[in-house]
Amino acid sequence: MRTIEWRDGHIVAVDQTALPDAVRMLDLRTVEDLIDAIKRLAIRGAPALGVAGALGAALAVRDDPDLAGDRVAALRQARPTAVNLAWGVDRALRRLPDGPDAVLAEALAVVEEDVRCNRTLAGRGADWLLGRAARPVNVQTHCNAGGLACVEWGTALGVVRALHERDALGRVYVDETRPLLQGSRLTAWELAQLGIAHTVVVDGAGPSVLARGLADAVVVGADRIAANGDVINKIGTYPLALAAARAGIPFLVAAPESTVDLATPSGAEVEIEVRDGAEIVHIGQTTIAPAGTETLNFAFDLTPADLVTAIVTEARVIHPAKGERP
Ligand code: MRU
């Protein structure tokens, strides 16, 4: 199953808000529908957002060859932190002088590249880990960087799958990932589908999993990697990096080159999305804080380069903690 693709002249995507209860597909026929799906995280995860941006640009220029700039600008900014969204839009639109069909062809190339990049970076990440940890490797991850966050296969979970294929994987510890539960809803669902042993823990338990020696490495994805090697990823990643350093185990980031943003000097310059506080004070329909409670809902955090043991992409391995820069 592909998470997002172009079918019969429009975008078809898995509705990630419905999982794990139901596998429901969305038919997105307008840029406005696509922006809505992105904002409510029905489509989410940096690589999937890159693909959505590219396919969305194809939708936009097909409907309006003169290119209603406002619609494309709104799509680019639907979520500000993952660089892939704007990257995908811009890459497809570079073919605009050749006409709408060329824009679509470029967007379809982005889809296929995502699949290939994931496979390559996952294999490289598995090689890297197996050079540092004894089999079977137990891994801790955060949020969802699996096939649902990409077209298929996944980045951080792609590394996990590559280990599994080589019979070198032990157990995966999955942070539930408050407030929208991408870990317990999506990562646990993917791992169950794949028959991979996994254990969900609350986010606050993540550092203790590492301190107790239950995991041999942390493997996460990224929404943006700055030129100095700082990594922006789902809120709650930074505590895991601190705990991994304390425990003396590798903190590995698996991401495609499209997530590397050399135009941004450091993580401090990245806009961190702040989402509606209602996400924090409700679980489903249940209210879990007194009415009027103030909230601060950062969707992402910054892990400084010196805590990042390695970044693995489809092209290379970078060791930021040793001073290497992307
Ligand atoms: O808010 P989300 O669910 O889009 O956040 C996703 C993440 O933080 C992922 O870890 C990241 O995009 C990498 S996905 C391969």
Short mmCIF file of C-alpha atoms and ligand atoms in Angstrom, two decimals:
data_model
loop_
_atom_site.label_atom_id
_atom_site.label_comp_id
_atom_site.label_asym_id
_atom_site.label_seq_id
_atom_site.Cartn_x
_atom_site.Cartn_y
_atom_site.Cartn_z
CA MET A 1 0.00 0.00 0.00
CA ARG A 2 1.28 3.47 -0.86
CA THR A 3 0.56 6.24 1.63
CA ILE A 4 0.15 8.86 -1.08
CA GLU A 5 -0.06 8.64 -4.86
CA TRP A 6 -1.53 10.13 -8.02
CA ARG A 7 -4.50 8.16 -9.32
CA ASP A 8 -6.99 9.05 -12.07
CA GLY A 9 -6.05 12.71 -12.14
CA HIS A 10 -6.02 13.40 -8.41
CA ILE A 11 -4.23 12.64 -5.14
CA VAL A 12 -5.17 9.56 -3.13
CA ALA A 13 -3.78 9.33 0.41
CA VAL A 14 -4.23 7.28 3.55
CA ASP A 15 -6.19 9.26 6.15
CA GLN A 16 -3.75 9.05 9.05
CA THR A 17 -6.28 10.46 11.49
CA ALA A 18 -8.39 7.30 11.14
CA LEU A 19 -5.62 4.85 12.11
CA PRO A 20 -5.37 2.46 13.87
CA ASP A 21 -9.15 1.94 13.84
CA ALA A 22 -9.62 2.09 10.07
CA VAL A 23 -7.59 2.22 6.87
CA ARG A 24 -9.47 4.93 5.02
CA MET A 25 -8.38 6.59 1.80
CA LEU A 26 -8.87 10.26 0.99
CA ASP A 27 -9.57 11.51 -2.53
CA LEU A 28 -8.08 14.98 -2.79
CA ARG A 29 -9.18 16.76 -5.95
CA THR A 30 -8.33 20.37 -5.12
CA VAL A 31 -5.41 22.21 -3.55
CA GLU A 32 -7.77 23.39 -0.82
CA ASP A 33 -8.66 19.78 0.09
CA LEU A 34 -4.96 18.94 0.18
CA ILE A 35 -4.10 21.89 2.44
CA ASP A 36 -6.88 20.88 4.82
CA ALA A 37 -5.58 17.30 4.94
CA ILE A 38 -2.05 18.52 5.68
CA LYS A 39 -3.13 20.94 8.40
CA ARG A 40 -5.13 18.32 10.29
CA LEU A 41 -2.32 15.75 9.86
CA ALA A 42 -4.33 13.36 7.70
CA ILE A 43 -1.16 13.57 5.58
CA ARG A 44 1.95 14.00 7.70
CA GLY A 45 5.63 13.14 8.01
CA ALA A 46 8.31 15.12 6.20
CA PRO A 47 8.84 12.93 3.09
CA ALA A 48 5.08 12.45 2.59
CA LEU A 49 4.70 16.22 2.85
CA GLY A 50 7.35 16.63 0.14
CA VAL A 51 5.40 14.33 -2.14
CA ALA A 52 2.15 16.11 -1.24
CA GLY A 53 3.76 19.44 -2.12
CA ALA A 54 4.90 18.20 -5.52
CA LEU A 55 1.59 16.51 -6.40
CA GLY A 56 -0.29 19.54 -5.04
CA ALA A 57 1.68 21.83 -7.35
CA ALA A 58 0.64 19.57 -10.24
CA LEU A 59 -3.01 19.88 -9.16
CA ALA A 60 -2.70 23.66 -8.87
CA VAL A 61 -1.22 24.28 -12.31
CA ARG A 62 -3.58 21.85 -13.99
CA ASP A 63 -6.56 23.78 -12.60
CA ASP A 64 -4.97 27.16 -13.28
CA PRO A 65 -2.13 27.15 -15.82
CA ASP A 66 -1.45 30.82 -15.09
CA LEU A 67 -0.76 29.65 -11.58
CA ALA A 68 -2.79 31.29 -8.89
CA GLY A 69 0.26 32.15 -6.77
CA ASP A 70 -1.78 32.48 -3.58
CA ARG A 71 -2.89 28.84 -3.67
CA VAL A 72 0.62 27.56 -4.17
CA ALA A 73 1.93 29.88 -1.44
CA ALA A 74 -0.77 28.59 0.93
CA LEU A 75 0.23 25.01 0.13
CA ARG A 76 3.93 25.74 0.72
CA GLN A 77 3.09 27.19 4.13
CA ALA A 78 0.44 24.71 5.25
CA ARG A 79 2.98 23.41 7.75
CA PRO A 80 6.10 25.48 8.29
CA THR A 81 8.67 23.22 9.94
CA ALA A 82 9.32 20.30 7.58
CA VAL A 83 11.39 21.72 4.74
CA ASN A 84 10.19 18.94 2.43
CA LEU A 85 6.79 20.52 1.80
CA ALA A 86 8.19 23.70 0.24
CA TRP A 87 10.95 21.66 -1.41
CA GLY A 88 8.37 19.45 -3.14
CA VAL A 89 6.29 22.40 -4.36
CA ASP A 90 9.35 24.26 -5.65
CA ARG A 91 10.86 21.24 -7.35
CA ALA A 92 7.70 20.43 -9.32
CA LEU A 93 7.09 24.08 -10.22
CA ARG A 94 10.55 24.44 -11.74
CA ARG A 95 9.11 22.55 -14.73
CA LEU A 96 6.27 25.05 -15.17
CA PRO A 97 7.83 26.69 -18.27
CA ASP A 98 7.36 23.30 -19.99
CA GLY A 99 3.64 23.17 -19.10
CA PRO A 100 1.36 21.39 -16.61
CA ASP A 101 2.22 17.89 -17.88
CA ALA A 102 5.89 18.52 -17.16
CA VAL A 103 5.02 19.64 -13.61
CA LEU A 104 3.07 16.41 -13.10
CA ALA A 105 5.91 14.33 -14.54
CA GLU A 106 8.32 15.92 -12.07
CA ALA A 107 5.90 15.30 -9.18
CA LEU A 108 5.61 11.64 -10.18
CA ALA A 109 9.41 11.45 -10.23
CA VAL A 110 9.43 12.77 -6.64
CA VAL A 111 7.06 9.93 -5.66
CA GLU A 112 9.30 7.23 -7.16
CA GLU A 113 12.48 8.81 -5.78
CA ASP A 114 11.05 8.76 -2.29
CA VAL A 115 10.63 5.00 -2.49
CA ARG A 116 14.18 4.48 -3.81
CA CYS A 117 15.77 6.91 -1.31
CA ASN A 118 14.09 5.21 1.64
CA ARG A 119 15.40 1.80 0.62
CA THR A 120 18.92 3.09 0.15
CA LEU A 121 19.15 5.14 3.33
CA ALA A 122 17.54 2.33 5.34
CA GLY A 123 20.17 -0.15 4.20
CA ARG A 124 22.94 2.30 4.97
CA GLY A 125 21.49 2.99 8.41
CA ALA A 126 21.28 -0.74 9.17
CA ASP A 127 24.92 -1.20 8.08
CA TRP A 128 25.96 1.70 10.28
CA LEU A 129 24.14 0.33 13.34
CA LEU A 130 25.42 -3.20 12.87
CA GLY A 131 28.93 -1.79 12.86
CA ARG A 132 28.32 -0.46 16.36
CA ALA A 133 25.85 -2.72 18.16
CA ALA A 134 25.68 -6.46 18.71
CA ARG A 135 22.82 -8.48 17.18
CA PRO A 136 19.99 -8.49 17.91
CA VAL A 137 19.77 -4.69 17.99
CA ASN A 138 17.06 -3.19 20.20
CA VAL A 139 15.94 0.23 19.06
CA GLN A 140 14.00 3.14 20.49
CA THR A 141 12.09 5.44 18.18
CA HIS A 142 9.83 8.47 18.49
CA CYS A 143 6.82 9.66 16.49
CA ASN A 144 6.28 7.89 13.16
CA ALA A 145 8.98 7.79 10.50
CA GLY A 146 7.61 4.74 8.73
CA GLY A 147 5.89 4.08 5.44
CA LEU A 148 3.01 6.27 6.59
CA ALA A 149 5.36 9.26 6.79
CA CYS A 150 6.69 8.60 3.29
CA VAL A 151 5.32 6.89 0.17
CA GLU A 152 6.21 3.45 1.49
CA TRP A 153 8.96 1.70 3.50
CA GLY A 154 10.00 4.61 5.78
CA THR A 155 13.16 6.33 7.04
CA ALA A 156 13.82 5.56 10.73
CA LEU A 157 11.37 2.65 10.58
CA GLY A 158 12.96 1.82 7.23
CA VAL A 159 16.22 1.21 9.12
CA VAL A 160 14.27 -0.94 11.58
CA ARG A 161 12.75 -2.90 8.68
CA ALA A 162 16.16 -3.40 7.08
CA LEU A 163 17.45 -4.82 10.39
CA HIS A 164 14.38 -7.06 10.57
CA GLU A 165 14.98 -8.31 7.01
CA ARG A 166 18.53 -9.25 8.04
CA ASP A 167 17.27 -11.05 11.12
CA ALA A 168 19.27 -8.58 13.23
CA LEU A 169 16.45 -6.80 15.05
CA GLY A 170 15.37 -7.40 18.64
CA ARG A 171 12.60 -5.17 19.93
CA VAL A 172 11.46 -1.65 19.07
CA TYR A 173 10.50 0.69 21.92
CA VAL A 174 7.96 3.19 20.66
CA ASP A 175 7.26 6.48 22.43
CA GLU A 176 3.52 7.12 22.30
CA THR A 177 4.26 10.69 21.08
CA ARG A 178 1.87 13.08 22.72
CA PRO A 179 -0.30 14.86 21.92
CA LEU A 180 -1.39 13.28 18.62
CA LEU A 181 -0.01 9.80 19.38
CA GLN A 182 1.82 9.14 16.12
CA GLY A 183 3.87 6.52 18.00
CA SER A 184 1.09 4.46 19.52
CA ARG A 185 -1.44 4.98 16.70
CA LEU A 186 0.80 4.81 13.62
CA THR A 187 4.22 3.31 14.42
CA ALA A 188 2.73 0.52 16.55
CA TRP A 189 0.22 -0.15 13.75
CA GLU A 190 2.96 -0.39 11.13
CA LEU A 191 5.13 -2.62 13.32
CA ALA A 192 2.17 -4.91 14.04
CA GLN A 193 1.46 -5.21 10.30
CA LEU A 194 5.11 -6.17 9.78
CA GLY A 195 5.22 -8.67 12.63
CA ILE A 196 8.01 -6.75 14.39
CA ALA A 197 8.22 -7.06 18.20
CA HIS A 198 7.50 -3.71 19.81
CA THR A 199 6.59 -2.09 23.11
CA VAL A 200 4.84 1.27 23.49
CA VAL A 201 5.95 3.50 26.38
CA VAL A 202 4.75 6.92 27.48
CA ASP A 203 7.00 9.74 26.30
CA GLY A 204 8.27 10.41 29.81
CA ALA A 205 9.57 6.81 29.99
CA GLY A 206 11.76 7.11 26.90
CA PRO A 207 14.92 8.28 28.70
CA SER A 208 14.45 5.54 31.31
CA VAL A 209 14.26 2.90 28.57
CA LEU A 210 17.73 4.05 27.54
CA ALA A 211 19.08 4.42 31.09
CA ARG A 212 18.01 0.85 31.84
CA GLY A 213 19.87 -0.47 28.80
CA LEU A 214 16.73 -1.77 27.09
CA ALA A 215 17.64 -0.19 23.76
CA ASP A 216 21.01 -0.17 21.99
CA ALA A 217 20.30 2.88 19.83
CA VAL A 218 17.79 5.64 19.17
CA VAL A 219 16.67 5.92 15.54
CA VAL A 220 14.44 8.82 14.52
CA GLY A 221 13.49 10.76 11.40
CA ALA A 222 13.77 14.52 10.86
CA ASP A 223 11.68 17.40 9.62
CA ARG A 224 14.65 19.62 8.84
CA ILE A 225 18.40 19.28 9.19
CA ALA A 226 20.23 22.59 9.32
CA ALA A 227 23.61 23.32 7.74
CA ASN A 228 25.39 22.94 11.10
CA GLY A 229 23.88 19.47 11.70
CA ASP A 230 21.15 20.55 14.13
CA VAL A 231 18.11 18.30 13.77
CA ILE A 232 14.48 19.38 14.05
CA ASN A 233 12.04 16.55 14.73
CA LYS A 234 8.86 15.78 16.67
CA ILE A 235 8.65 17.32 20.14
CA GLY A 236 10.20 14.87 22.58
CA THR A 237 13.15 13.92 20.38
CA TYR A 238 15.61 16.15 22.26
CA PRO A 239 15.16 14.38 25.64
CA LEU A 240 15.92 11.07 23.90
CA ALA A 241 19.12 12.53 22.44
CA LEU A 242 20.20 13.75 25.89
CA ALA A 243 19.42 10.37 27.41
CA ALA A 244 21.24 8.52 24.60
CA ALA A 245 24.36 10.64 25.20
CA ARG A 246 24.16 9.94 28.92
CA ALA A 247 23.74 6.21 28.28
CA GLY A 248 26.58 6.23 25.74
CA ILE A 249 24.49 4.80 22.90
CA PRO A 250 24.14 6.07 19.31
CA PHE A 251 21.52 8.64 18.35
CA LEU A 252 20.90 8.03 14.63
CA VAL A 253 18.82 10.26 12.37
CA ALA A 254 17.55 8.70 9.13
CA ALA A 255 16.30 11.15 6.50
CA PRO A 256 16.43 11.82 2.76
CA GLU A 257 18.66 14.55 1.34
CA SER A 258 15.50 16.59 0.70
CA THR A 259 15.30 17.13 4.48
CA VAL A 260 18.77 18.70 4.58
CA ASP A 261 18.36 22.47 4.39
CA LEU A 262 21.73 24.07 3.71
CA ALA A 263 20.05 27.47 3.39
CA THR A 264 19.30 27.42 7.11
CA PRO A 265 22.53 27.88 9.10
CA SER A 266 21.33 26.36 12.39
CA GLY A 267 18.26 24.94 14.07
CA ALA A 268 17.67 28.24 15.86
CA GLU A 269 16.49 29.76 12.54
CA VAL A 270 13.84 27.10 11.92
CA GLU A 271 10.21 28.03 12.52
CA ILE A 272 8.81 25.57 15.05
CA GLU A 273 5.11 25.01 14.44
CA VAL A 274 2.96 25.82 17.46
CA ARG A 275 -0.34 23.97 17.23
CA ASP A 276 -3.70 24.49 18.90
CA GLY A 277 -3.54 23.82 22.63
CA ALA A 278 -6.80 21.90 22.36
CA GLU A 279 -4.66 18.97 21.16
CA ILE A 280 -3.00 18.86 24.60
CA VAL A 281 -6.05 19.17 26.81
CA HIS A 282 -8.21 16.63 25.00
CA ILE A 283 -7.79 12.97 24.23
CA GLY A 284 -10.45 12.22 21.66
CA GLN A 285 -13.64 13.71 23.05
CA THR A 286 -12.39 13.61 26.67
CA THR A 287 -11.18 16.79 28.35
CA ILE A 288 -8.07 16.16 30.49
CA ALA A 289 -7.39 19.60 32.01
CA PRO A 290 -9.58 22.22 33.67
CA ALA A 291 -11.36 24.61 31.32
CA GLY A 292 -9.20 27.62 30.55
CA THR A 293 -5.87 25.90 31.27
CA GLU A 294 -3.05 27.64 29.40
CA THR A 295 -1.06 25.47 27.01
CA LEU A 296 2.01 25.70 24.81
CA ASN A 297 1.91 23.13 22.03
CA PHE A 298 5.29 23.07 20.28
CA ALA A 299 5.01 20.42 17.55
CA PHE A 300 8.80 19.99 17.13
CA ASP A 301 12.06 20.44 19.00
CA LEU A 302 15.70 21.06 18.20
CA THR A 303 18.38 18.47 18.89
CA PRO A 304 21.78 20.19 18.75
CA ALA A 305 24.35 18.73 16.38
CA ASP A 306 26.70 17.69 19.19
CA LEU A 307 24.09 15.16 20.38
CA VAL A 308 23.57 13.64 16.92
CA THR A 309 25.88 10.66 16.52
CA ALA A 310 25.05 10.21 12.83
CA ILE A 311 22.70 11.30 10.08
CA VAL A 312 22.16 8.74 7.36
CA THR A 313 20.74 9.75 3.98
CA GLU A 314 20.47 8.01 0.61
CA ALA A 315 23.81 9.59 -0.30
CA ARG A 316 26.02 9.58 2.80
CA VAL A 317 26.60 9.25 6.53
CA ILE A 318 27.41 12.44 8.45
CA HIS A 319 28.70 12.45 12.04
CA PRO A 320 27.65 15.83 13.51
CA ALA A 321 28.81 15.00 17.05
CA LYS A 322 32.32 14.60 15.62
CA GLY A 323 32.09 18.01 13.99
CA GLU A 324 31.10 16.84 10.48
CA ARG A 325 28.62 19.14 8.75
CA PRO A 326 26.00 18.34 6.11
O1 MRU B 1 3.73 16.32 13.07
P1 MRU B 1 4.18 15.16 12.23
O2 MRU B 1 3.50 13.90 12.56
O3 MRU B 1 4.16 15.49 10.76
O4 MRU B 1 5.72 14.98 12.62
C1 MRU B 1 6.47 14.02 11.95
C2 MRU B 1 7.83 13.84 12.49
O5 MRU B 1 8.28 14.55 13.35
C3 MRU B 1 8.66 12.78 11.84
O6 MRU B 1 9.57 12.22 12.76
C4 MRU B 1 9.44 13.39 10.67
O7 MRU B 1 8.60 14.10 9.82
C5 MRU B 1 10.17 12.37 9.89
S1 MRU B 1 9.08 11.29 9.02
C6 MRU B 1 10.03 10.26 8.07
#
